Coordinates of C-alpha atoms in Angstrom, one line a residue:
M264 CA 97.2 106.6 118.0
R265 CA 94.2 104.4 118.7
A266 CA 94.4 100.6 118.4
P267 CA 92.3 99.3 115.4
Y268 CA 89.4 97.0 116.0
R269 CA 88.0 95.4 112.8
I270 CA 84.4 94.2 112.4
Q271 CA 84.4 91.9 109.3
D272 CA 81.4 91.6 106.9
P273 CA 78.7 92.1 109.6
D274 CA 75.1 91.0 108.9
V275 CA 73.9 93.2 111.8
I276 CA 75.3 96.4 113.1
D277 CA 75.4 96.7 116.9
E278 CA 75.5 100.3 117.9
I279 CA 76.1 99.5 121.6
V280 CA 79.3 97.5 120.8
I281 CA 80.6 100.1 118.4
G282 CA 80.0 102.9 120.8
K283 CA 81.7 101.0 123.6
L284 CA 84.8 100.3 121.5
L285 CA 85.0 104.0 120.5
D286 CA 84.6 105.1 124.1
D287 CA 87.4 102.6 124.9
N288 CA 89.7 104.6 122.6
K289 CA 89.6 102.1 119.8
E290 CA 89.6 102.9 116.1
V291 CA 86.6 100.9 114.8
I292 CA 86.9 99.6 111.2
V293 CA 83.7 98.1 109.8
Q294 CA 84.9 96.4 106.6
F295 CA 83.2 94.6 103.8
S296 CA 85.1 92.2 101.5
S297 CA 82.0 91.2 99.5
E298 CA 78.9 92.9 98.2
V299 CA 76.6 94.3 100.8
N300 CA 73.2 93.0 100.1
S301 CA 71.4 94.5 103.1
S302 CA 70.4 98.2 102.9
D303 CA 69.6 97.9 106.7
V304 CA 73.3 97.4 107.5
L305 CA 74.4 100.5 105.6
S306 CA 71.5 102.5 106.9
K307 CA 72.4 101.7 110.5
L308 CA 76.1 102.3 109.8
N309 CA 75.2 105.7 108.3
E310 CA 73.2 106.6 111.4
I311 CA 76.0 105.7 113.7
A312 CA 78.6 107.5 111.6
G313 CA 76.5 110.7 112.0
K314 CA 76.9 110.4 115.8
Y315 CA 80.6 109.7 116.0
D316 CA 83.8 111.1 114.6
E317 CA 86.3 109.8 112.1
N318 CA 87.5 107.1 114.4
L319 CA 84.7 105.0 112.9
T320 CA 85.9 103.9 109.5
I321 CA 83.8 102.2 106.8
R322 CA 86.0 100.1 104.5
F323 CA 85.2 98.4 101.2
Y324 CA 88.0 96.1 99.9
G325 CA 88.7 92.9 98.1
S326 CA 90.8 92.3 95.0
S327 CA 88.6 89.4 93.9
R328 CA 85.7 91.7 92.9
N329 CA 85.4 92.4 89.2
S330 CA 84.6 96.1 89.7
F331 CA 83.5 97.8 92.9
D332 CA 80.4 100.0 92.3
C333 CA 80.9 103.2 94.3
S334 CA 77.2 104.1 94.0
I335 CA 76.8 102.2 97.2
L336 CA 78.4 105.3 98.9
D337 CA 75.1 107.1 98.3
Q338 CA 73.8 105.1 101.3
I339 CA 76.4 106.4 103.8
P340 CA 76.4 110.2 103.3
E341 CA 77.3 110.7 107.0
V342 CA 80.6 108.8 106.7
K343 CA 83.6 110.7 108.1
S344 CA 86.2 108.0 107.5
L345 CA 86.1 105.9 104.3
S346 CA 88.5 103.5 102.7
I347 CA 88.1 101.8 99.3
D348 CA 91.3 99.8 98.8
C349 CA 92.8 96.5 97.7
L350 CA 90.5 96.8 94.7
R351 CA 91.4 96.0 91.1
Q352 CA 88.7 98.1 89.5
A353 CA 86.0 100.5 90.6
H354 CA 83.3 102.5 88.7
N355 CA 81.1 105.4 89.6
L356 CA 84.0 106.8 91.6
E357 CA 82.6 110.3 91.3
R358 CA 80.2 109.3 94.0
I359 CA 83.0 110.0 96.5
T360 CA 82.7 113.7 95.7
S361 CA 79.2 113.9 97.2
L362 CA 80.4 112.8 100.7
R363 CA 80.5 116.2 102.5
N364 CA 81.6 115.0 106.0
L365 CA 84.8 113.2 105.1
K366 CA 87.8 113.7 107.4
K367 CA 89.8 110.6 106.5
M368 CA 90.0 109.0 103.1
G369 CA 91.8 106.0 101.7
I370 CA 92.0 105.2 98.0
G371 CA 93.6 102.0 96.6
I372 CA 92.2 101.0 93.2
F373 CA 94.9 99.2 91.1
E374 CA 93.4 100.1 87.7
L375 CA 92.4 103.7 88.7
K376 CA 91.3 105.7 85.7
E377 CA 90.2 108.9 87.5
T378 CA 93.7 110.3 88.0
D379 CA 92.4 113.7 88.9
I380 CA 90.1 112.5 91.7
L381 CA 92.1 114.5 94.2
S382 CA 90.6 117.7 92.7
A383 CA 87.3 116.9 94.4
K384 CA 86.5 119.8 96.7
N385 CA 85.1 117.7 99.5
L386 CA 88.4 115.7 99.7
Q387 CA 90.3 118.9 100.2
N388 CA 88.8 119.1 103.7
V389 CA 90.3 115.8 105.0
N390 CA 92.9 115.7 107.7
R391 CA 94.1 112.2 106.9
L392 CA 94.7 110.8 103.4
Y393 CA 96.0 107.4 102.2
L394 CA 96.9 107.1 98.6
F395 CA 97.7 103.4 97.9
D396 CA 99.4 101.8 95.0
T397 CA 98.0 101.8 91.5
K398 CA 99.1 100.2 88.2
T399 CA 100.0 103.4 86.4
K400 CA 101.1 105.4 89.4
A401 CA 99.6 108.4 87.6
L402 CA 97.5 109.9 90.3
N403 CA 97.9 113.7 90.0
L404 CA 99.2 115.1 93.3
K405 CA 99.1 118.7 92.3
Y406 CA 95.8 119.2 93.9
L407 CA 97.3 118.4 97.3
S408 CA 98.4 122.0 97.5
S409 CA 94.7 122.8 98.4
Y410 CA 94.5 120.3 101.3
K411 CA 95.0 122.9 104.0
N412 CA 93.8 120.7 106.8
L413 CA 95.9 117.6 106.0
E414 CA 97.9 116.4 108.9
Y415 CA 98.7 112.7 108.0
L416 CA 99.6 111.5 104.5
I417 CA 100.6 108.2 103.0
V418 CA 101.7 108.1 99.4
A419 CA 102.5 104.8 97.7
G420 CA 104.2 105.0 94.4
H421 CA 102.7 108.2 93.1
T422 CA 105.2 110.9 92.0
K423 CA 103.3 113.1 89.5
N424 CA 103.7 116.6 90.9
I425 CA 104.8 115.2 94.2
E426 CA 106.4 118.5 95.1
A427 CA 102.9 119.8 95.9
I428 CA 103.2 118.0 99.3
G429 CA 105.5 120.9 100.3
S430 CA 102.5 123.1 100.5
L431 CA 101.0 121.2 103.4
K432 CA 101.8 123.4 106.3
K433 CA 99.8 121.3 108.9
L434 CA 101.3 118.0 107.9
N435 CA 103.0 116.2 110.8
H436 CA 103.1 112.6 109.5
L437 CA 104.4 111.6 106.1
S438 CA 105.0 108.1 104.7
L439 CA 106.6 107.9 101.3
N440 CA 106.3 104.3 100.1
S441 CA 107.9 103.0 96.9
I442 CA 109.0 106.5 95.8
S443 CA 112.1 106.6 93.6
K444 CA 114.0 109.0 91.4
V445 CA 112.2 112.2 92.3
P446 CA 113.8 114.7 94.6
L447 CA 112.6 114.8 98.2
S448 CA 113.6 118.4 99.0
F449 CA 109.9 119.3 99.3
V450 CA 110.1 117.7 102.8
N451 CA 112.1 120.7 104.0
E452 CA 109.1 122.9 103.3
L453 CA 107.0 121.2 105.9
P454 CA 107.3 123.3 109.0
I455 CA 105.8 120.9 111.6
L456 CA 106.6 117.5 110.1
S457 CA 107.5 115.3 113.0
K458 CA 107.3 111.8 111.6
L459 CA 108.8 110.7 108.3
N460 CA 108.7 107.2 106.9
I461 CA 110.6 106.3 103.7
I462 CA 109.8 102.7 102.8
L463 CA 110.9 100.9 99.7
G464 CA 111.7 102.8 96.5
G465 CA 115.3 103.6 95.7
R466 CA 117.9 106.3 96.4
D467 CA 121.5 106.3 97.6
S468 CA 121.1 108.9 100.4
I469 CA 118.7 111.2 102.1
S470 CA 121.2 114.1 102.0
E471 CA 118.6 116.5 100.5
I472 CA 116.5 116.3 103.7
D473 CA 117.6 118.7 106.4
G474 CA 115.4 117.0 109.1
K475 CA 115.0 120.2 111.1
N476 CA 111.7 119.3 112.8
I477 CA 111.6 115.5 112.3
E478 CA 111.3 113.6 115.6
N479 CA 110.7 110.1 114.3
L480 CA 112.5 108.7 111.3
N481 CA 111.9 105.3 109.7
L482 CA 114.1 104.1 106.8
T483 CA 113.1 100.7 105.6
W484 CA 114.1 98.7 102.5
I485 CA 115.3 101.6 100.4
R486 CA 117.1 100.1 97.4
G487 CA 120.6 101.5 97.1
L488 CA 120.8 103.5 100.3
N489 CA 124.5 103.7 101.2
N490 CA 124.9 107.0 103.0
L491 CA 123.4 108.4 106.2
E492 CA 126.1 111.1 106.7
N493 CA 123.5 113.8 107.2
I494 CA 121.9 112.2 110.3
G495 CA 123.5 114.8 112.4
R496 CA 121.1 117.4 110.9
F497 CA 118.1 115.8 112.6
H498 CA 118.5 117.9 115.8
K499 CA 115.0 117.0 117.2
L500 CA 115.2 113.3 116.4
K501 CA 113.8 111.1 119.2
T502 CA 113.4 107.7 117.4
L503 CA 115.3 106.1 114.5
L504 CA 114.6 102.9 112.7
V505 CA 116.9 101.7 110.0
E506 CA 115.8 98.4 108.6
D507 CA 116.6 96.1 105.6
Q508 CA 119.3 98.3 104.1
I509 CA 121.6 95.9 102.3
R510 CA 124.1 98.5 101.0
L511 CA 124.6 100.7 104.1
P512 CA 128.2 100.3 105.4
K513 CA 128.1 102.5 108.5
I514 CA 126.1 104.8 110.7
H515 CA 128.1 107.5 112.6
F516 CA 126.6 110.2 114.8
D517 CA 129.1 113.0 114.4
K518 CA 127.0 115.6 116.1
E519 CA 125.2 115.7 119.5
L520 CA 121.6 114.7 119.3
N521 CA 120.2 115.5 122.7
N522 CA 116.7 114.1 122.1
L523 CA 117.4 110.7 120.5
T524 CA 116.2 108.0 123.0
D525 CA 115.5 105.0 120.8
I526 CA 117.5 103.4 117.9
K527 CA 116.7 100.2 116.1
V528 CA 119.0 98.9 113.4
L529 CA 117.6 95.7 111.9
N530 CA 118.7 93.4 109.1
C531 CA 121.3 95.6 107.6
K532 CA 123.7 92.9 106.6
T533 CA 126.5 95.0 105.2
L534 CA 126.6 97.4 108.1
T535 CA 130.0 97.1 109.8
S536 CA 130.1 100.2 112.0
L537 CA 127.7 101.9 114.4
T538 CA 129.6 104.7 116.1
G539 CA 129.4 108.1 117.8
L540 CA 126.9 106.9 120.4
E541 CA 128.6 109.0 123.0
N542 CA 127.0 112.0 121.2
L543 CA 123.5 110.7 122.1
P544 CA 123.2 111.6 125.8
A545 CA 119.5 110.7 126.1
L546 CA 119.7 107.3 124.4
H547 CA 117.7 104.8 126.4
Q548 CA 117.2 101.9 124.0
L549 CA 119.4 100.5 121.3
R550 CA 118.6 97.3 119.4
V551 CA 120.9 95.9 116.8
S552 CA 120.0 92.8 114.8
R553 CA 121.5 90.9 111.9
T554 CA 124.2 93.2 110.9
N555 CA 127.9 92.7 110.1
I556 CA 129.0 94.6 113.2
I557 CA 131.6 92.8 115.3
F558 CA 130.2 92.9 118.8
E559 CA 133.6 92.8 120.5
R560 CA 134.6 96.1 118.8
F561 CA 131.2 97.6 119.1
I562 CA 131.0 97.2 122.9
Q563 CA 134.4 98.8 123.4
Q564 CA 133.2 102.3 122.4
P565 CA 131.9 104.8 125.0
L566 CA 128.1 104.4 125.5
P567 CA 125.7 106.9 127.0
S568 CA 125.0 106.7 130.7
K569 CA 121.3 106.7 130.2
L570 CA 121.4 103.6 128.0
K571 CA 119.5 100.9 129.8
I572 CA 118.1 98.6 127.1
L573 CA 120.8 97.2 124.8
A574 CA 120.1 94.2 122.6
F575 CA 122.5 92.8 120.1
Y576 CA 121.4 89.9 117.9
T577 CA 123.0 87.8 115.1
S578 CA 121.2 85.1 113.2
K579 CA 122.6 82.4 115.6
N580 CA 120.6 81.4 118.6
K581 CA 123.6 80.1 120.6
V582 CA 125.6 83.3 120.0
D583 CA 122.6 85.5 120.8
S584 CA 122.2 83.8 124.2
Q585 CA 125.8 84.4 125.0
L586 CA 125.6 88.0 124.0
K587 CA 122.5 88.5 126.0
L588 CA 124.2 87.1 129.1
Q589 CA 127.3 89.3 128.5
L590 CA 125.1 92.4 128.2
K591 CA 123.2 91.5 131.3
E592 CA 126.5 91.3 133.2
L593 CA 127.3 94.8 132.0
G594 CA 124.1 96.0 133.5
Y595 CA 121.8 96.1 130.4
V596 CA 118.5 94.5 129.9
D597 CA 117.1 93.1 126.6
G598 CA 113.9 95.2 126.8
L599 CA 111.6 92.4 125.7
D600 CA 111.7 90.5 128.9
E601 CA 113.4 93.1 131.2
N602 CA 115.7 90.4 132.7

């Protein structure tokens, strides 16, 4: 993943600077928060976009605008990565459908009216798609079944025909943000999905997900989540982040997970038990912060021999300093300062 570098509201486009950033493995985002009055700026951007790949993004955003006029997109037909987001309204959205070189697309228009915009044939060629939040959450996802090249998808709040995501056989990264009530069993139909983020929304468990190919799992701020008993199904899991879960009482690894190297459990204030760590022979880093786990009990359990980074934090600085010293005496490092 390239580190993003943002160029904000430029008056002049410097091709040398952009080229060097791209050559230095940066993702360059040229973004405009206000109306672009210079056709020279867009003309030059379009010229550069024709020379480089989708790691050069052109972004139009800004919720303060009355309505963004998408006809400006006619000036950048060579764009390969485009984002129009953080907008309240937009008109002439059909101009997107004339952009034949798109590989990455982000759409975030709060009062979106064109709920069938994903039916556009040119969008069906993208390999990355970001579908941000809208007021009605009525974006029709059924057209995603035709997105045969899609590898990376973020969906925020949209659930209409969400099961179509199960048709995306090349998808390896999926973020489901603010998704509630609908079943997630379609995730099991994704043969090479390696990274799954479930952020916000609400459900009491993820038991319908078998996790057969998932290597990186992020569970953050899911309202009502109280059960992770199926975590043992995630046989290929390498990293696990569990954060801001206020109803989760325990995490227990009841099956051996030979690939899991990194666990972070953060701000889960009702969590009283984290056990079964002896079933994680490859575990290298474990970070626990702001839980209800009693350290003295936790540290008595068998721990993997490969565990080198072990950090345990409460919300009290004095206690945290003492715990850090105690863990250091046991041979562990904090991982942030390596001392």
